[in-house]
C-alpha cells in the first residue's frame, strides 16, 4: 500500500539548534516529493519539489534532500519564525494514474 | 494572500442547513481541488477538476456536492452534514498542461473552518 510517514510528530528546538525532519515513503512510480509549510489557521505553503534520489534544494535556512526511500528537511540555525507544521507529500504514478499522498506532518516549535 | 481566496473563513452550520464554500483563483491554473484536513490525519483529497471537468471523486458522500462553473471558481455545496464533517476545508490549484500533471506544488487557500453542530 502506498504510504507516506513523517517523523517526529512534534519537535521543540531552541533557537539556533539545527535538526532534521524525516519523510519516508513507499509508493509505486514516484513522480515527485513535495515539502510544504503550514502556519496555524492557514493553508499549506509550497516549499520544494524533489524528483530524483540525490537531489537537494535550499531555501534560506531549509535544505531538502531525497533518497530512494526518504526525504529529509534540514533546518539550520532555526529561528522562532520557522515554527510551523511541515508537510511532506508524494506524487506517484502507478499504472498510469496519478496519486498525491500527504503525510500527517511534523509540528515544529522553535523557542527563543 | 496566496492567490487562492476562500470564503467564508469560518462557518458554523446545523445538520439540516445548506451552505456553500467558495474558492477563487486568478493564477491561470487549470486544475482545482478540494481537500479536507482533520486533526492528526493526512490531507484527504475530495474532488479534482481539470479544465472545469471533474476528473476525480474520492468516494466522497453525496452530502458534499462540488461545482466548477469556470477554471477560476470552485464551489463546495453542503447539505445535511454530520458533526464528523467538522474540519478545515482547503481549496488548491495548480497548472496542468494537457493530461500530464506537471510536478508543480499546489497553491492552497487559507481554508474554511467548518463546524457542524
Tab-separated table of C-alpha atoms in Angstrom, chain B residues 21-111:
chain	number	residue	atom	x	y	z
B	21	UNK	CA	-17.991	27.233	0.264
B	22	UNK	CA	-16.390	29.357	-2.413
B	23	UNK	CA	-12.908	29.294	-3.898
B	24	UNK	CA	-11.460	31.704	-6.438
B	25	UNK	CA	-8.075	31.853	-8.157
B	26	UNK	CA	-6.700	34.148	-10.845
B	27	UNK	CA	-3.355	32.446	-11.253
B	28	UNK	CA	-4.184	30.966	-14.636
B	29	UNK	CA	-4.206	27.461	-13.166
B	30	UNK	CA	-6.370	24.857	-14.849
B	31	UNK	CA	-6.650	22.312	-12.063
B	32	UNK	CA	-8.582	22.947	-8.858
B	33	UNK	CA	-9.017	20.710	-5.834
B	34	UNK	CA	-10.982	20.346	-2.623
B	35	UNK	CA	-9.168	18.831	0.342
B	36	UNK	CA	-10.381	18.045	3.864
B	37	UNK	CA	-7.968	18.490	6.767
B	38	UNK	CA	-8.819	16.916	10.112
B	39	UNK	CA	-6.668	16.901	13.240
B	40	UNK	CA	-3.837	14.353	13.153
B	41	UNK	CA	-4.900	12.997	9.759
B	42	UNK	CA	-3.294	13.476	6.362
B	43	UNK	CA	-4.977	15.842	3.967
B	44	UNK	CA	-7.783	13.957	2.251
B	45	UNK	CA	-8.403	14.640	-1.414
B	46	UNK	CA	-12.111	15.092	-2.087
B	47	UNK	CA	-12.573	16.340	-5.647
B	48	UNK	CA	-10.415	17.226	-8.647
B	49	UNK	CA	-11.332	19.444	-11.573
B	50	UNK	CA	-9.142	19.700	-14.670
B	51	UNK	CA	-10.165	22.312	-17.216
B	52	UNK	CA	-13.567	22.630	-15.452
B	53	UNK	CA	-14.279	18.917	-15.760
B	54	UNK	CA	-14.488	16.740	-12.674
B	55	UNK	CA	-11.842	14.079	-13.031
B	56	UNK	CA	-11.862	12.602	-9.557
B	57	UNK	CA	-14.343	11.988	-6.782
B	58	UNK	CA	-12.563	10.288	-3.947
B	59	UNK	CA	-15.577	8.354	-2.598
B	60	UNK	CA	-16.989	11.488	-1.012
B	61	UNK	CA	-20.534	11.276	0.480
B	62	UNK	CA	-23.242	12.868	-1.614
B	63	UNK	CA	-23.921	15.474	1.080
B	64	UNK	CA	-20.871	17.217	-0.444
B	65	UNK	CA	-21.519	18.482	-3.967
B	66	UNK	CA	-18.837	20.323	-5.966
B	67	UNK	CA	-19.389	22.804	-8.757
B	68	UNK	CA	-16.839	24.344	-11.119
B	69	UNK	CA	-18.501	26.926	-13.395
B	70	UNK	CA	-15.177	28.053	-14.886
B	71	UNK	CA	-11.480	27.473	-14.400
B	72	UNK	CA	-11.234	30.305	-11.838
B	73	UNK	CA	-14.058	29.371	-9.474
B	74	UNK	CA	-14.872	26.314	-7.432
B	75	UNK	CA	-17.728	25.738	-5.010
B	76	UNK	CA	-18.494	23.070	-2.451
B	77	UNK	CA	-22.186	22.794	-1.655
B	78	UNK	CA	-23.000	21.323	1.729
B	79	UNK	CA	-26.277	19.835	2.956
B	80	UNK	CA	-27.373	17.645	5.863
B	81	UNK	CA	-23.862	17.365	7.199
B	82	UNK	CA	-22.800	15.341	10.231
B	83	UNK	CA	-20.716	16.530	13.196
B	84	UNK	CA	-17.817	14.371	11.969
B	85	UNK	CA	-17.687	16.572	8.855
B	86	UNK	CA	-16.301	19.387	11.001
B	87	UNK	CA	-12.831	20.149	9.630
B	88	UNK	CA	-10.740	22.630	7.687
B	89	UNK	CA	-11.715	22.559	4.009
B	90	UNK	CA	-8.941	23.629	1.714
B	91	UNK	CA	-9.103	24.649	-1.906
B	92	UNK	CA	-5.983	24.350	-4.043
B	93	UNK	CA	-4.966	24.962	-7.621
B	94	UNK	CA	-2.021	24.235	-9.854
B	95	UNK	CA	-1.129	24.476	-13.536
B	96	UNK	CA	-1.808	21.469	-15.722
B	97	UNK	CA	-0.646	21.041	-19.291
B	98	UNK	CA	-2.778	18.632	-21.274
B	99	UNK	CA	-3.137	15.375	-19.409
B	100	UNK	CA	0.353	15.417	-17.934
B	101	UNK	CA	0.249	16.513	-14.320
B	102	UNK	CA	3.417	18.549	-14.286
B	103	UNK	CA	5.052	18.451	-10.933
B	104	UNK	CA	4.172	21.868	-9.610
B	105	UNK	CA	3.268	22.215	-5.977
B	106	UNK	CA	-0.240	23.176	-5.048
B	107	UNK	CA	-1.203	26.742	-4.218
B	108	UNK	CA	-3.608	26.484	-1.311
B	109	UNK	CA	-6.135	28.935	0.024
B	110	UNK	CA	-6.386	29.644	3.749
B	111	UNK	CA	-9.309	27.297	4.118
